[in-house]
XYZ file of C-alpha atoms in Angstrom:
707
model
C 19.624 18.373 -18.152
C 19.799 14.661 -18.910
C 17.644 12.837 -21.432
C 16.988 10.110 -18.872
C 15.782 12.713 -16.432
C 13.401 14.008 -19.047
C 12.006 10.523 -19.544
C 11.489 10.035 -15.828
C 9.711 13.374 -15.604
C 7.433 12.419 -18.449
C 6.658 9.199 -16.597
C 5.987 11.178 -13.443
C 3.356 13.161 -15.308
C 1.736 10.003 -16.626
C 1.824 8.569 -13.099
C 0.140 11.682 -11.785
C -2.557 11.431 -14.459
C -3.127 7.785 -13.581
C -3.641 8.676 -9.945
C -6.169 11.287 -11.006
C -8.065 8.569 -12.820
C -8.124 6.342 -9.803
C -9.378 9.034 -7.514
C -11.765 11.089 -9.637
C -12.928 8.657 -12.296
C -14.494 6.367 -9.686
C -17.903 7.503 -8.556
C -20.552 5.106 -7.386
C -23.177 4.415 -4.845
C -21.885 2.607 -1.771
C -23.731 -0.670 -2.263
C -22.706 -0.932 -5.888
C -19.101 -0.152 -4.963
C -18.895 -2.866 -2.337
C -20.563 -5.432 -4.598
C -18.243 -4.635 -7.487
C -15.067 -4.970 -5.412
C -16.274 -8.194 -3.793
C -17.134 -9.836 -7.119
C -13.746 -8.882 -8.595
C -12.050 -10.353 -5.531
C -13.948 -13.651 -5.697
C -13.554 -14.145 -9.449
C -9.798 -14.164 -9.018
C -9.692 -16.013 -5.696
C -11.120 -19.193 -7.230
C -8.022 -19.666 -9.372
C -5.367 -19.953 -6.694
C -4.560 -21.869 -3.526
C -2.074 -19.243 -2.423
C -2.578 -17.393 0.837
C -4.817 -14.314 0.629
C -3.903 -10.982 2.177
C -6.934 -10.173 4.359
C -8.152 -6.670 3.576
C -6.280 -6.362 0.268
C -8.233 -6.107 -2.982
C -5.086 -6.048 -5.102
C -5.105 -8.785 -7.749
C -1.854 -10.234 -9.047
C -1.092 -12.579 -11.943
C -4.075 -11.547 -14.035
C -3.925 -12.816 -17.608
C -4.020 -10.310 -20.497
C -7.716 -11.009 -21.100
C -8.521 -10.690 -17.379
C -6.754 -7.334 -17.218
C -8.777 -5.960 -20.114
C -12.044 -7.387 -18.831
C -11.442 -5.869 -15.398
C -10.635 -2.489 -16.941
C -13.850 -2.588 -18.975
C -15.867 -3.535 -15.878
C -14.315 -0.624 -13.958
C -15.274 1.754 -16.743
C -18.825 0.401 -17.098
C -19.338 0.550 -13.345
C -17.948 4.065 -13.153
C -20.215 5.297 -15.938
C -23.281 3.758 -14.365
C -22.550 5.344 -11.024
C -21.725 8.747 -12.469
C -25.125 8.646 -14.114
C -26.834 7.747 -10.825
C -25.047 10.450 -8.854
C -25.791 13.037 -11.539
C -29.484 12.136 -11.432
C -29.926 13.178 -7.805
C -32.267 16.227 -7.853
C -30.498 19.412 -6.791
C -32.994 20.015 -3.989
C -32.341 16.504 -2.641
C -28.541 16.432 -2.682
C -26.675 15.744 0.519
C -23.231 14.702 1.580
C -24.490 11.178 2.184
C -26.109 10.622 -1.236
C -23.458 12.327 -3.382
C -20.052 12.837 -1.791
C -19.987 9.849 0.545
C -20.588 7.228 -2.177
C -17.875 8.853 -4.276
C -15.435 8.577 -1.392
C -16.335 4.953 -0.759
C -15.748 3.928 -4.328
C -12.485 5.814 -4.590
C -11.265 3.504 -1.857
C -12.838 0.364 -3.339
C -11.864 0.895 -6.956
C -8.277 2.130 -6.651
C -6.712 -1.318 -5.978
C -8.659 -2.759 -8.927
C -7.380 -0.051 -11.234
C -3.842 -0.599 -9.983
C -4.284 -4.347 -10.555
C -4.728 -3.507 -14.232
C -1.922 -0.951 -14.426
C 1.013 -2.127 -12.304
C 1.705 -5.380 -14.262
C 3.345 -3.363 -17.040
C 6.015 -2.330 -14.512
C 6.883 -5.828 -13.287
C 5.723 -8.531 -15.705
C 8.176 -10.510 -17.831
C 5.392 -11.249 -20.335
C 5.109 -8.978 -23.355
C 1.436 -9.901 -23.693
C 0.686 -8.929 -20.091
C 2.642 -5.700 -20.488
C 0.709 -4.781 -23.632
C -2.634 -5.591 -22.021
C -1.703 -3.514 -18.971
C -0.735 -0.550 -21.150
C -3.952 -0.867 -23.148
C -5.985 -1.052 -19.934
C -4.308 2.115 -18.720
C -5.106 3.834 -22.022
C -8.786 2.898 -21.720
C -8.947 3.967 -18.093
C -7.219 7.280 -18.829
C -9.625 7.949 -21.683
C -12.578 7.263 -19.411
C -11.100 9.498 -16.695
C -10.899 12.378 -19.161
C -14.596 11.957 -19.951
C -15.446 11.873 -16.239
C -13.484 15.048 -15.583
C -15.689 16.919 -18.079
C -19.081 15.829 -16.728
C -20.939 19.017 -15.923
C -23.910 17.110 -14.492
C -21.738 15.459 -11.822
C -20.018 18.758 -11.056
C -23.388 20.427 -10.609
C -24.586 18.059 -7.860
C -21.229 18.111 -6.051
C -21.247 21.906 -6.172
C -24.738 21.864 -4.712
C -23.571 19.680 -1.824
C -20.692 22.063 -1.137
C -23.064 25.037 -1.180
C -25.245 23.452 1.509
C -22.313 23.360 3.934
C -23.625 20.403 5.913
C -20.552 18.422 6.876
C -20.082 15.128 8.665
C -16.582 16.222 9.703
C -13.816 18.678 8.825
C -12.195 15.996 6.667
C -15.497 15.430 4.825
C -15.639 19.158 4.098
C -12.060 19.072 2.848
C -12.922 16.102 0.636
C -15.993 17.703 -0.959
C -14.178 20.969 -1.557
C -11.345 19.074 -3.236
C -13.852 17.516 -5.656
C -15.242 20.942 -6.533
C -11.776 22.428 -6.931
C -10.667 19.612 -9.227
C -13.652 20.082 -11.530
C -13.149 23.847 -11.584
C -9.450 23.532 -12.406
C -10.707 21.639 -15.455
C -12.933 24.594 -16.371
C -16.329 23.176 -15.386
C -17.356 26.505 -13.809
C -16.790 28.355 -17.104
C -19.047 28.955 -20.066
C -19.082 26.264 -22.733
C -16.986 28.430 -25.058
C -14.317 29.096 -22.445
C -14.370 25.464 -21.362
C -13.665 24.346 -24.901
C -10.821 26.848 -25.063
C -9.359 25.410 -21.828
C -9.406 21.906 -23.303
C -7.882 23.105 -26.568
C -5.081 24.907 -24.748
C -4.427 21.868 -22.560
C -4.073 19.624 -25.602
C -1.681 22.110 -27.241
C 0.363 22.382 -24.048
C 0.657 18.611 -23.774
C 1.796 18.370 -27.399
C 4.454 21.058 -26.960
C 5.747 19.525 -23.718
C 6.205 16.159 -25.402
C 7.804 17.810 -28.445
C 10.354 19.543 -26.200
C 11.310 16.209 -24.599
C 11.319 14.388 -27.925
C 13.781 16.923 -29.324
C 16.097 16.366 -26.349
C 15.971 12.599 -26.757
C 17.949 12.603 -29.994
C 20.668 10.044 -29.233
C 22.555 10.285 -32.494
C 24.722 13.354 -31.798
C 28.347 12.728 -30.827
C 31.739 14.436 -30.599
C 35.116 13.055 -31.695
C 38.160 13.073 -29.394
C 41.622 11.589 -29.479
C 42.834 9.454 -26.581
C 45.004 12.337 -25.367
C 41.986 14.631 -25.281
C 40.244 12.105 -23.019
C 43.011 11.935 -20.416
C 41.658 11.045 -16.992
C 38.803 8.840 -18.232
C 39.140 5.258 -16.958
C 39.990 2.447 -19.414
C 36.573 0.840 -18.955
C 34.921 4.061 -20.105
C 37.080 4.236 -23.216
C 36.377 0.580 -24.014
C 32.667 1.375 -24.090
C 33.075 4.050 -26.763
C 32.757 3.458 -30.499
C 35.526 4.667 -32.798
C 35.339 6.665 -35.995
C 37.274 5.741 -39.152
C 40.067 8.163 -38.198
C 40.562 6.270 -34.913
C 39.062 8.950 -32.684
C 36.586 8.066 -29.959
C 32.881 8.882 -30.377
C 31.427 10.500 -27.256
C 27.643 10.646 -27.461
C 25.864 13.639 -25.984
C 23.923 11.542 -23.504
C 23.721 12.310 -19.821
C 25.818 9.391 -18.565
C 28.653 10.106 -21.012
C 28.564 13.859 -20.424
C 28.553 13.499 -16.624
C 31.620 11.238 -16.767
C 33.432 13.622 -19.101
C 32.782 16.696 -16.959
C 33.756 14.915 -13.759
C 36.810 12.912 -14.837
C 38.440 14.425 -17.914
C 41.670 16.252 -17.083
C 41.695 18.294 -20.296
C 39.951 21.622 -19.747
C 39.287 22.260 -23.427
C 37.618 18.861 -23.775
C 35.368 19.579 -20.805
C 34.439 22.937 -22.273
C 33.743 21.481 -25.721
C 31.463 18.817 -24.240
C 29.666 21.304 -21.972
C 29.028 23.735 -24.835
C 27.753 21.012 -27.178
C 25.512 19.552 -24.473
C 24.259 23.003 -23.448
C 23.167 24.084 -26.890
C 21.240 20.970 -27.880
C 18.010 21.750 -29.710
C 18.998 25.447 -29.646
C 16.457 27.610 -31.420
C 14.000 24.743 -31.885
C 13.345 24.093 -28.204
C 13.650 27.772 -27.382
C 10.689 28.432 -29.661
C 8.796 25.467 -28.211
C 9.330 26.688 -24.632
C 8.314 30.262 -25.428
C 5.096 29.097 -27.090
C 4.442 26.654 -24.265
C 4.789 29.334 -21.583
C 2.489 31.703 -23.485
C -0.176 28.998 -23.693
C 0.198 28.255 -19.990
C -0.428 31.897 -19.103
C -3.552 31.939 -21.299
C -4.739 28.711 -19.692
C -4.239 30.103 -16.184
C -6.030 33.374 -16.978
C -9.056 31.503 -18.321
C -9.219 29.652 -14.989
C -9.130 32.907 -13.041
C -5.427 33.198 -12.194
C -3.164 36.118 -13.062
C -0.385 33.872 -14.409
C 0.598 30.233 -14.633
C 2.773 30.268 -11.512
C -0.244 31.401 -9.465
C -2.198 28.455 -10.897
C 0.582 25.894 -10.346
C 1.532 26.913 -6.796
C -1.991 27.606 -5.516
C -2.621 24.018 -4.364
C 0.902 23.435 -3.077
C 2.357 24.015 0.375
C 4.097 27.203 -0.783
C 0.692 28.681 -1.844
C 2.046 31.711 -3.774
C 4.908 32.473 -6.186
C 5.976 35.337 -3.909
C 6.557 32.783 -1.133
C 8.615 30.664 -3.542
C 10.761 33.647 -4.537
C 11.244 34.613 -0.893
C 12.234 31.047 -0.019
C 14.741 30.661 -2.878
C 16.307 34.066 -2.296
C 16.637 33.440 1.458
C 18.427 30.158 0.839
C 20.660 31.684 -1.819
C 21.634 34.679 0.338
C 22.314 32.543 3.405
C 24.613 30.257 1.402
C 26.533 32.994 -0.412
C 29.505 33.167 1.977
C 29.966 29.395 2.018
C 29.498 29.114 -1.743
C 32.111 31.857 -2.261
C 34.565 29.960 -0.087
C 33.896 26.778 -2.067
C 34.290 28.527 -5.424
C 37.587 30.148 -4.392
C 38.909 26.744 -3.368
C 38.077 25.358 -6.824
C 39.543 28.376 -8.601
C 42.800 28.025 -6.662
C 43.098 24.362 -7.601
C 42.445 25.065 -11.275
C 45.082 27.792 -11.242
C 47.614 25.305 -9.860
C 46.778 22.707 -12.501
C 45.958 24.793 -15.590
C 47.537 28.188 -14.991
C 45.672 31.421 -15.682
C 42.848 29.847 -17.701
C 39.602 31.363 -16.326
C 37.394 29.116 -14.213
C 34.076 28.331 -15.904
C 30.852 26.627 -14.969
C 32.049 23.578 -16.925
C 34.880 23.119 -14.377
C 32.662 22.666 -11.311
C 32.236 18.887 -11.368
C 35.865 18.090 -12.206
C 37.502 20.250 -9.559
C 34.918 19.451 -6.903
C 35.767 15.773 -7.389
C 39.500 16.539 -7.279
C 39.130 18.293 -3.934
C 36.969 15.476 -2.578
C 39.640 12.943 -3.566
C 42.233 14.975 -1.679
C 40.101 15.636 1.410
C 38.267 12.342 1.895
C 39.567 8.827 2.186
C 36.594 7.337 0.354
C 36.822 4.533 -2.168
C 33.228 3.914 -3.186
C 34.198 0.739 -5.026
C 35.670 -0.695 -1.837
C 32.809 0.707 0.230
C 30.397 -1.418 -1.783
C 31.915 -4.512 -0.177
C 30.273 -3.501 3.104
C 26.723 -3.431 1.745
C 25.486 -6.944 0.876
C 21.917 -6.418 -0.250
C 20.328 -8.903 2.164
C 22.197 -7.474 5.135
C 21.246 -3.909 4.203
C 17.606 -4.874 3.757
C 17.514 -6.662 7.136
C 19.032 -3.595 8.786
C 16.598 -1.229 7.103
C 13.614 -3.325 8.211
C 14.910 -3.459 11.787
C 15.522 0.288 11.973
C 12.078 1.172 10.677
C 10.406 -1.284 13.024
C 12.321 0.005 16.043
C 11.909 3.714 15.334
C 8.246 3.705 14.368
C 6.869 1.036 16.683
C 6.010 -1.425 13.917
C 6.323 -5.169 13.377
C 6.991 -6.619 9.912
C 6.039 -10.235 9.294
C 6.899 -11.980 6.034
C 4.051 -13.918 4.385
C 5.765 -16.898 2.826
C 2.893 -18.381 0.800
C 1.356 -15.192 -0.587
C 0.608 -15.063 -4.288
C 3.249 -13.067 -6.180
C 4.146 -12.471 -9.819
C 7.758 -13.689 -9.556
C 9.662 -15.967 -7.184
C 11.958 -13.090 -6.164
C 9.056 -11.032 -4.805
C 8.543 -10.949 -1.037
C 5.421 -9.833 0.842
C 5.223 -8.454 4.382
C 2.356 -7.569 6.670
C 2.789 -4.543 8.936
C 1.408 -4.447 12.478
C 1.387 -1.795 15.154
C 3.813 -3.131 17.748
C 1.684 -2.077 20.712
C -1.886 -2.910 19.670
C -1.027 -5.606 17.087
C -3.484 -3.916 14.707
C -2.868 -4.765 11.044
C -1.656 -1.553 9.384
C -1.108 -2.842 5.850
C 1.117 -4.790 3.464
C 4.097 -4.163 1.232
C 5.616 -6.105 -1.650
C 9.366 -6.011 -2.281
C 10.341 -6.580 -5.923
C 13.931 -5.389 -5.646
C 16.072 -7.702 -7.784
C 17.085 -7.129 -11.356
C 14.912 -8.749 -13.987
C 14.595 -8.215 -17.717
C 11.490 -6.314 -18.734
C 10.932 -4.731 -15.324
C 10.761 -0.989 -14.720
C 14.371 0.148 -14.383
C 14.144 2.776 -11.625
C 13.712 2.429 -7.864
C 10.250 3.634 -6.875
C 7.219 2.983 -4.697
C 3.783 2.299 -6.177
C 0.626 2.639 -4.094
C -1.506 -0.441 -4.822
C -4.270 0.217 -2.304
C -4.967 3.346 -0.292
C -6.018 3.390 3.318
C -9.534 4.624 4.106
C -12.244 4.513 6.754
C -15.601 3.175 5.570
C -18.981 4.376 6.786
C -19.325 1.351 9.055
C -16.050 2.219 10.775
C -13.942 -0.537 9.182
C -10.514 0.573 8.020
C -9.205 -0.435 4.602
C -5.488 -1.102 4.915
C -2.867 0.390 2.555
C -0.784 -1.794 0.250
C 2.506 -0.647 -1.299
C 5.006 -2.020 -3.796
C 8.719 -1.175 -3.794
C 10.423 -1.789 -7.140
C 14.175 -1.750 -7.746
C 16.861 -3.428 -9.833
C 19.466 -4.637 -7.319
C 21.809 -7.511 -8.067
C 20.961 -10.582 -6.014
C 23.227 -13.258 -4.542
C 24.477 -15.610 -7.253
C 26.628 -18.726 -6.787
C 27.834 -17.816 -3.338
C 28.663 -14.251 -4.376
C 26.489 -11.733 -2.533
C 24.703 -8.944 -4.359
C 26.393 -5.717 -3.280
C 24.887 -2.236 -3.195
C 26.580 1.012 -4.090
C 26.284 3.578 -1.313
C 23.955 5.650 -3.509
C 21.696 2.594 -3.771
C 21.677 2.234 0.012
C 20.529 5.849 0.351
C 17.924 5.321 -2.353
C 16.600 2.204 -0.617
C 16.261 4.112 2.648
C 14.453 6.936 0.857
C 12.000 4.704 -0.980
C 11.310 2.501 2.023
C 10.507 5.728 3.796
C 7.720 6.165 1.230
C 6.497 2.632 1.992
C 6.178 3.449 5.690
C 4.684 6.845 4.858
C 1.990 5.109 2.819
C 1.226 2.433 5.388
C 1.237 4.620 8.511
C -1.274 7.067 7.073
C -4.551 7.171 9.030
C -6.626 9.563 6.902
C -10.312 8.715 6.568
C -10.410 9.243 2.810
C -8.459 7.350 0.163
C -7.969 10.675 -1.628
C -5.767 11.855 1.259
C -4.110 8.523 1.969
C -0.435 7.625 1.896
C 1.332 9.324 -0.984
C -1.747 11.348 -1.972
C -0.457 14.435 -0.187
C 0.652 17.929 -1.136
C 3.431 17.602 -3.771
C 5.602 20.055 -1.807
C 5.250 17.769 1.213
C 5.323 14.244 -0.233
C 9.138 13.942 -0.300
C 9.780 15.443 3.136
C 9.334 12.247 5.223
C 11.550 10.168 2.911
C 14.214 12.883 2.890
C 14.172 12.974 6.681
C 14.884 9.250 6.711
C 17.836 9.527 4.312
C 19.755 11.039 7.221
C 19.982 7.605 8.882
C 22.440 6.610 6.113
C 24.966 9.137 7.411
C 24.804 8.362 11.142
C 27.535 6.040 12.442
C 25.264 3.981 14.677
C 22.660 3.255 12.013
C 25.254 2.781 9.263
C 26.780 -0.011 11.312
C 23.373 -1.666 11.643
C 23.040 -1.967 7.862
C 26.636 -2.779 6.954
C 29.098 -5.640 7.223
C 32.033 -6.778 5.109
C 30.604 -9.345 2.687
C 33.211 -11.987 3.609
C 32.675 -11.395 7.327
C 29.485 -9.506 8.113
C 30.505 -9.165 11.759
C 32.881 -6.407 10.588
C 30.779 -3.276 10.010
C 31.898 -0.107 8.327
C 34.553 1.864 10.258
C 33.877 5.068 12.224
C 36.314 7.060 10.092
C 34.421 6.129 6.934
C 31.104 7.127 8.540
C 32.494 10.562 9.401
C 33.928 10.986 5.906
C 30.585 10.095 4.330
C 28.816 12.791 6.336
C 31.379 15.422 5.337
C 31.367 14.217 1.720
C 27.577 14.571 1.650
C 27.876 18.312 2.251
C 31.017 18.999 0.190
C 30.459 21.893 -2.221
C 26.775 21.648 -1.416
C 26.330 25.425 -1.242
C 27.748 25.933 -4.729
C 25.774 23.029 -6.184
C 22.617 24.309 -4.543
C 23.199 27.781 -5.954
C 23.255 26.217 -9.403
C 19.922 24.486 -8.738
C 18.414 27.698 -7.346
C 19.409 29.433 -10.594
C 17.210 27.062 -12.603
C 14.394 27.266 -10.049
C 14.354 31.058 -10.257
C 14.341 30.900 -14.058
C 11.395 28.493 -13.969
C 9.437 30.638 -11.528
C 10.101 33.904 -13.373
C 9.039 32.728 -16.831
C 5.815 31.365 -15.343
C 5.132 34.514 -13.293
C 5.384 37.134 -16.051
C 4.737 37.278 -19.766
C 6.935 38.246 -22.708
C 10.170 37.293 -20.972
C 13.278 37.027 -23.138
C 14.436 33.662 -21.814
C 17.932 33.928 -23.305
C 18.565 37.309 -21.713
C 17.005 36.128 -18.464
C 19.551 33.328 -18.133
C 22.400 35.694 -19.002
C 21.209 38.029 -16.244
C 20.520 35.395 -13.588
C 23.626 33.264 -14.068
C 26.333 35.643 -12.801
C 23.969 37.073 -10.178
C 23.286 33.690 -8.564
C 26.541 31.912 -9.460
C 28.876 34.452 -7.844
C 29.963 36.127 -11.067
C 30.341 33.004 -13.204
C 28.769 33.789 -16.589
C 26.573 31.455 -18.580
C 28.750 29.255 -20.776
C 29.156 31.077 -24.067
C 27.382 29.382 -26.944
C 24.939 27.491 -24.739
C 21.225 27.998 -24.342
C 20.131 26.456 -21.014
C 16.462 27.226 -21.686
C 16.490 24.821 -24.626
C 17.589 21.822 -22.549
C 15.778 22.208 -19.232
C 13.079 19.478 -19.246
C 11.865 20.085 -15.695
C 10.353 23.384 -16.807
C 8.765 21.781 -19.869
C 6.979 18.842 -18.295
C 5.842 17.681 -14.853
C 7.580 20.393 -12.752
C 6.596 23.603 -14.536
C 6.562 26.492 -12.030
C 7.379 23.918 -9.320
C 11.085 23.169 -9.794
C 11.698 24.656 -6.341
C 9.881 21.752 -4.682
C 12.895 19.437 -4.279
C 14.867 22.094 -2.383
C 11.769 22.964 -0.368
C 11.452 19.354 0.786
C 15.138 19.026 1.605
C 15.168 22.219 3.666
C 12.244 21.249 5.894
C 13.456 17.662 6.175
C 16.719 19.051 7.555
C 14.777 21.069 10.114
C 12.884 17.975 11.287
C 15.988 15.812 11.604
C 18.124 18.457 13.325
C 15.358 19.416 15.745
C 14.064 15.982 16.687
C 16.273 13.067 15.645
C 19.851 14.305 15.635
C 21.917 12.732 18.374
C 19.417 9.921 18.923
C 18.104 8.746 15.543
C 16.597 5.550 17.021
C 14.548 7.329 19.694
C 11.195 5.527 19.506
C 9.322 8.245 21.394
C 10.248 10.794 18.738
C 9.705 8.182 16.041
C 6.165 7.558 17.263
C 5.458 11.281 17.316
C 6.709 11.477 13.736
C 4.545 8.493 12.775
C 1.409 9.882 14.378
C 1.789 13.604 13.692
C 3.599 13.701 10.338
C 2.755 10.425 8.585
C -0.658 9.843 10.150
C -2.692 12.790 8.806
C -1.640 12.322 5.180
C -3.324 14.897 2.970
C -6.181 15.497 5.401
C -4.393 18.433 7.070
C -2.478 21.390 5.682
C 1.249 20.484 5.569
C 2.292 23.610 7.421
C -0.060 22.582 10.268
C 1.381 19.055 10.248
C 4.990 20.251 10.519
C 4.225 22.981 13.041
C 2.374 20.502 15.248
C 5.348 18.121 15.201
C 8.053 20.770 15.641
C 6.137 22.945 18.099
C 6.791 25.939 15.843
C 6.718 26.858 12.170
C 9.426 25.163 10.074
C 12.605 27.132 9.412
C 15.471 27.180 6.901
C 18.085 27.701 9.615
C 18.902 24.051 10.340
C 19.488 23.458 6.639
C 21.840 26.434 6.344
C 23.675 25.470 9.535
C 24.207 21.886 8.349
C 25.950 23.122 5.211
C 28.268 25.362 7.213
C 28.985 22.753 9.908
C 30.400 20.212 7.480
C 32.068 22.638 5.067
C 35.563 21.850 3.812
């Protein structure tokens, strides 16, 4: 696994913790909540003549001191309200005087918290970035205190026990509050609660230690130019040289990926794969074993039989047994196709290298060789057909047409950089304002480097019936037009843009009554499904032509033959690659479902069983360099495949053949995006599909486009 992937996973965990703060650390009485939000809005409004976004409480361009002051006001307000809620006598508690004010302030306070936190992702000012990070630290610290307040838990528990609900969604909301407190140990004795907190701190320390060990960037291997045959000149130019004239290849993900995919020398590929696969060896192996033991103890204290039961309980899959069944079904159904793919690669290696056995380290190289032979795809040339402004215009048009929306750019809105654009979103039929989104998509020093969507304000329905509109921010690092030369997107960036803009629409089209269930605040097994459905538009000829055009003459879209090749390329060797991912998912689920597992022997057993007889690469220790199981995705590595499988079912069943069908698009908007986290995901998908979701469409798609 790559170091960069580990970093992004660590960030994902921090992001998740920050969301927890915004949604559980904000408890207040309704009047106080409204007054607080209004005063924060007005204090900033006086400074600018820029156009306001009606209904948005997001503040931009706060100074470092304003960020810190706002964070402190949020904390003081939260503490005061927690105290008031906790003081309600147990015989007087009701939904309206305990749970309802909490829900109102979750909606009111979230955009203010995000106003403190998101500047560190986009600001070019070091001072603003530092203030934003410090504000987040203070807010996180306060959230931790709030999560341990037994007095607040007691009154919420009392409300839940009464069972007097305003609606099914209100019941769901109150129960989620109780569940969150109890997953923090608030229903345990003081002694056990302290043990839960101690274990959690130890687990966090070990997770970070595992990642820190992997992030050692100093290790390198030495190779002669002959040993690097097949690597492009530009790659070699980027390498340092040792005193003996050999090239230094660092064991970092980008270097290793290039070596395994492009190097013609089998022994070099094997040497790199072995060195990369045994990083941190015994050190991280010990860390992971200790970490898993602590997780099992933690789960047992909270009433679960093992950590996998704890981790999967609140996810769409519900139980580890369902996860195992799912992974094994996919693996079995793909075995014939994966065998065909592997034999094709083995035959090619035999032609090029003789009787040298095929190993796992050969997968990337020979898969690319076959793709070069089978597909007429030059991704460098393909880039010429994706000018960033043309792609963006096409994406906006497609999403408007399919989902019955109208996007309107707000030219004079206040933004943090001149490159940032702001759009309002309206329902095309009723002209109701649905929300806003910011686009900060061009490269800029100091900005967050990955493409992602940040929820700045969640949608919610207030007690008086007024709807708070969602606000989203899409961040990327695309090259913009400079000196008459258009910024061009790689095809992978086009797909990524489609995916992330899918999250924007997912956030804005949500109609849940509670901010806690709004937009991207949905089941983690479900959250990626809508965006993965929408990725399919990038492989359909009709829609590809809408977002493409040769940069010197945009009236010339991408050719039909290229569109067909892209669809086939998408699925090339997908069964074999998926088998490899399933291997790691099974490993992750097994170690978190049973205790005292020998992780080294487990990998040796699983590898040939899943990978069609291919043994684990001798000398490597995959368990020591598998960050997804150490942080953020522990016992949940299966979730990416889960999302992809059910996204395939949705597209094949509803959109295939007519991806711009607005009737189906509106059903998707209303039935899949609309409920958010207010309904069980399986109910959402079954309602849209007219049946329970199935793996069959996913399996069929792999076979249909096989080589």
